[in-house]
XYZ file of C-alpha atoms in Angstrom:
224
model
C 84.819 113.083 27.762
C 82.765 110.600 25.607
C 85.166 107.227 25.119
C 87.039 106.272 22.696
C 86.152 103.562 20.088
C 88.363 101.805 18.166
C 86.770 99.755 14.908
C 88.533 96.810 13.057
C 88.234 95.179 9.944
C 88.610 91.663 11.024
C 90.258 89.277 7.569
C 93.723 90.833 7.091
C 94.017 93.213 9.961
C 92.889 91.425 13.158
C 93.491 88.086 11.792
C 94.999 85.863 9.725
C 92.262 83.698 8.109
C 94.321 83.038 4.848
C 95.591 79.695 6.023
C 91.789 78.129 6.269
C 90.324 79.955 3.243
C 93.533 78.905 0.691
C 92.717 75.300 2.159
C 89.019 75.339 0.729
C 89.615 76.738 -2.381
C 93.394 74.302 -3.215
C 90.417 71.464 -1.815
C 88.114 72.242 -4.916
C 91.075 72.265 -6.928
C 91.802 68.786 -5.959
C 87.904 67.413 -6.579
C 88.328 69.513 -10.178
C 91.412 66.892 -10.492
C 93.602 69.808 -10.422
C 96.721 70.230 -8.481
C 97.035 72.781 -5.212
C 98.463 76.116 -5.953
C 100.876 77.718 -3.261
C 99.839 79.360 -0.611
C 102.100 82.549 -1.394
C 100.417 82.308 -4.667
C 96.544 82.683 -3.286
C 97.377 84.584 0.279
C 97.160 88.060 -0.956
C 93.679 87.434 -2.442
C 92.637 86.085 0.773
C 90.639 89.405 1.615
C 88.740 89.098 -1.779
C 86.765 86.565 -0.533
C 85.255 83.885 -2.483
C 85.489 86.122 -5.921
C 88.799 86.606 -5.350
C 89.942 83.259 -4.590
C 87.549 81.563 -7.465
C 88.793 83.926 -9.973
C 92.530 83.354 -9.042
C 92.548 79.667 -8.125
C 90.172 78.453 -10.870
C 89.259 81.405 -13.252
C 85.949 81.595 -12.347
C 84.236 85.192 -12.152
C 80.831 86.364 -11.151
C 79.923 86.046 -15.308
C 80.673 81.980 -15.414
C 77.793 79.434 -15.365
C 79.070 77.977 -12.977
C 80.326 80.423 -10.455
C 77.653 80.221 -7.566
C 77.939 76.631 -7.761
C 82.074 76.820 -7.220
C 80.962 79.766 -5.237
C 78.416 77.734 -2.462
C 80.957 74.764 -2.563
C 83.936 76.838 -1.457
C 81.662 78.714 1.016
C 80.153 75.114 2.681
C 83.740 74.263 2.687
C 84.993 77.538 4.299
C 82.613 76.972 6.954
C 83.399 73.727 8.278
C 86.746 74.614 8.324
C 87.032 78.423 9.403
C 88.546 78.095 12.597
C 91.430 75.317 11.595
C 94.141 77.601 11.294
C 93.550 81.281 12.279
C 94.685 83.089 14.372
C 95.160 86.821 15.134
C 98.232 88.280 13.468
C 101.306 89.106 15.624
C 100.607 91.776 18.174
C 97.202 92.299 17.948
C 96.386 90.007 21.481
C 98.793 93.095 23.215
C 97.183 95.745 21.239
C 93.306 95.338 22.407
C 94.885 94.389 25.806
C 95.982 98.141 25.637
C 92.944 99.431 24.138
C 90.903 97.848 27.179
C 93.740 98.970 29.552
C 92.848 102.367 28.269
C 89.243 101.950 29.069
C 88.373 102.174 25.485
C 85.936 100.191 23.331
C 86.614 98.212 20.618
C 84.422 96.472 17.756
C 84.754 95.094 14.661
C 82.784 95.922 11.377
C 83.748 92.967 8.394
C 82.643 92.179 4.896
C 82.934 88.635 6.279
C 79.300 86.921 7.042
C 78.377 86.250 10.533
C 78.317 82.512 9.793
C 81.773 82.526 9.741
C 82.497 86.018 11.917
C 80.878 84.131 15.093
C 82.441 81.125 15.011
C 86.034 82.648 14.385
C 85.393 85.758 17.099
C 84.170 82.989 19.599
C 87.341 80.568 18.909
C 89.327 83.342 19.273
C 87.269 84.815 22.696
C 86.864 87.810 21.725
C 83.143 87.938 21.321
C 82.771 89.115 25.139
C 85.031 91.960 24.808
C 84.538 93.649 21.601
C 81.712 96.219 22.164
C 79.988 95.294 18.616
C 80.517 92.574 16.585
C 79.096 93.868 12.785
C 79.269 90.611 9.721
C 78.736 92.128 5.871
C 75.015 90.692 6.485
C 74.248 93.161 9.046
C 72.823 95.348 6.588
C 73.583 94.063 2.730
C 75.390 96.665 2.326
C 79.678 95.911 2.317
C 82.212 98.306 1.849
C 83.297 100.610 0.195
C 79.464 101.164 1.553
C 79.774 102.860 4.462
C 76.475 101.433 5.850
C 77.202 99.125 8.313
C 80.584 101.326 10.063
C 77.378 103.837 10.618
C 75.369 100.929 11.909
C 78.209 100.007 14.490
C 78.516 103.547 15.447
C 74.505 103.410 15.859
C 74.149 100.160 18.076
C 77.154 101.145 19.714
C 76.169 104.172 21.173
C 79.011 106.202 19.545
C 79.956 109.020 17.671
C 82.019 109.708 14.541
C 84.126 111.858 16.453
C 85.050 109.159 19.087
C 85.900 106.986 16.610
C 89.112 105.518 14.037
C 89.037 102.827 11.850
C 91.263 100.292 10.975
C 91.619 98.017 7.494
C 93.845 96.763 5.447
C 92.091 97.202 2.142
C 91.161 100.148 -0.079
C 87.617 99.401 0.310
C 87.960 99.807 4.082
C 89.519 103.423 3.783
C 86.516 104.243 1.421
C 84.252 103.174 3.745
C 85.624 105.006 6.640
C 85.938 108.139 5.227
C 82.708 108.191 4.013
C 81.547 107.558 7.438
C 83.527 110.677 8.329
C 85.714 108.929 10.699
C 89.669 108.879 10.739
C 91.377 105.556 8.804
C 94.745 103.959 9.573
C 95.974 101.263 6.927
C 97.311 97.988 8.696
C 100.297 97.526 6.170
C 100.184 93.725 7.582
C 97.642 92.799 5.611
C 96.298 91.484 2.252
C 95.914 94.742 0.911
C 93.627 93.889 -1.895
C 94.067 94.321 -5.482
C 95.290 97.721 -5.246
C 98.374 97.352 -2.862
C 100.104 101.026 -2.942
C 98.416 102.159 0.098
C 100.036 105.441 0.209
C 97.746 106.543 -2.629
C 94.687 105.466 -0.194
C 94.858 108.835 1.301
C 94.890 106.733 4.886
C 95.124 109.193 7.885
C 97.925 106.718 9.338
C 99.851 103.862 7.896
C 100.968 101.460 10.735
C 103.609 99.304 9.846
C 103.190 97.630 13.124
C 100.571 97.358 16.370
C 103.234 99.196 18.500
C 103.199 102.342 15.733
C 98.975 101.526 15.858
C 99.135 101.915 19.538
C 101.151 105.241 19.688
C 98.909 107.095 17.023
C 95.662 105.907 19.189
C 97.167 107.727 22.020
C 98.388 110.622 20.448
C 94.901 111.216 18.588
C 92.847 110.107 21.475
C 94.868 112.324 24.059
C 93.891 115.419 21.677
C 90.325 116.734 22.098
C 87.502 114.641 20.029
């Protein structure tokens, strides 16, 4: 029977980066001589990234002149500071204990570039145990794209049909399904823009890692 494989998103369903990423962007507020916004405020636009976080903290979008500045100044920030306050979200260091107890693999495929994946997967120690490690640069192509999900399965070793993947944003539902592979929404997490996830059309919605845990049984336990 081939083995199971378990994919992650890693910003809003693994871990909590929010707490660093809020920090760089409320910093450029402070050299614009404006004053911090709350973090309750900016954490559900932490998964957006910089574009999401520019356009919400200091109304900057893609169209401004001076976005990429902003853009490579919260970024340079973001990277000296990446691994300050993270930390994987309650849970999750039990769940991939039980995926390994299982003798399943696990990976994670992120929109998130490797120069600040690495770092944060090292700090963490997970880079050893996760089967494939896949940063939005892998192939310049980020989800909804389902290129680099395909590119995991491909350096992997695995198949579609050994494998479930697991996000917390629209994007990451897209992307699975158009990798033909099963998607569970990790209600934990930022959720994105569009935050009613049961219009997603999500296989599973896990309101917690011990719900996450029983589904992976019960659909691994059935024949792949």
């Amino acid at each position: 029977m081939p083995t199971p494989f378990v994919l992650f998103d890693l910003d809003g369903t693994l871990i909590d980066s929010a707490p660093d990423l809020v920090a760089s962007l409320n910093r450029l507020r402070t050299h614009a001589g404006l004053e911090e916004l709350p973090f309750s405020k900016l954490r559900q636009h932490a998964g957006r990234g910089a574009r999401g976080l520019l356009e919400v903290g200091l109304s900057v979008t893609p169209d401004d002149v001076l976005y990429e500045q902003l853009k490579t100044e919260f970024l340079d920030d973001y990277a000296k500071h990446c691994c300050e306050h993270v930390i994987a979200f309650d849970g999750i260091g039990l769940l991939l204990n039980s995926i390994e107890k299982q003798g399943w693999d696990w990976g994670i495929v992120t929109n998130k570039n490797s120069v600040f994946t690495n770092p944060i997967v090292e700090h963490l120690q997970w880079t050893q145990r996760a089967k494939i490690i896949i940063s939005g640069d892998a192939t310049g192509k980020l989800k909804p794209q389902p290129d680099n999900i395909l590119f995991a399965l491909e350096k992997s070793g695995h198949e579609a049909a050994e494998t479930v993947y697991i996000g917390d944003d629209l994007r990451d539902c897209l992307a699975a399904h158009a990798a033909k592979i099963p998607f569970i929404a990790a209600s934990w997490g930022y959720l994105g823009k569009n935050r009613d996830i049961a219009q997603w059309q999500a296989d599973f919605i896990a309101q917690n890692t011990d719900e996450l845990l029983i589904w992976l049984k019960a659909y691994f336990n059935s024949p792949l």
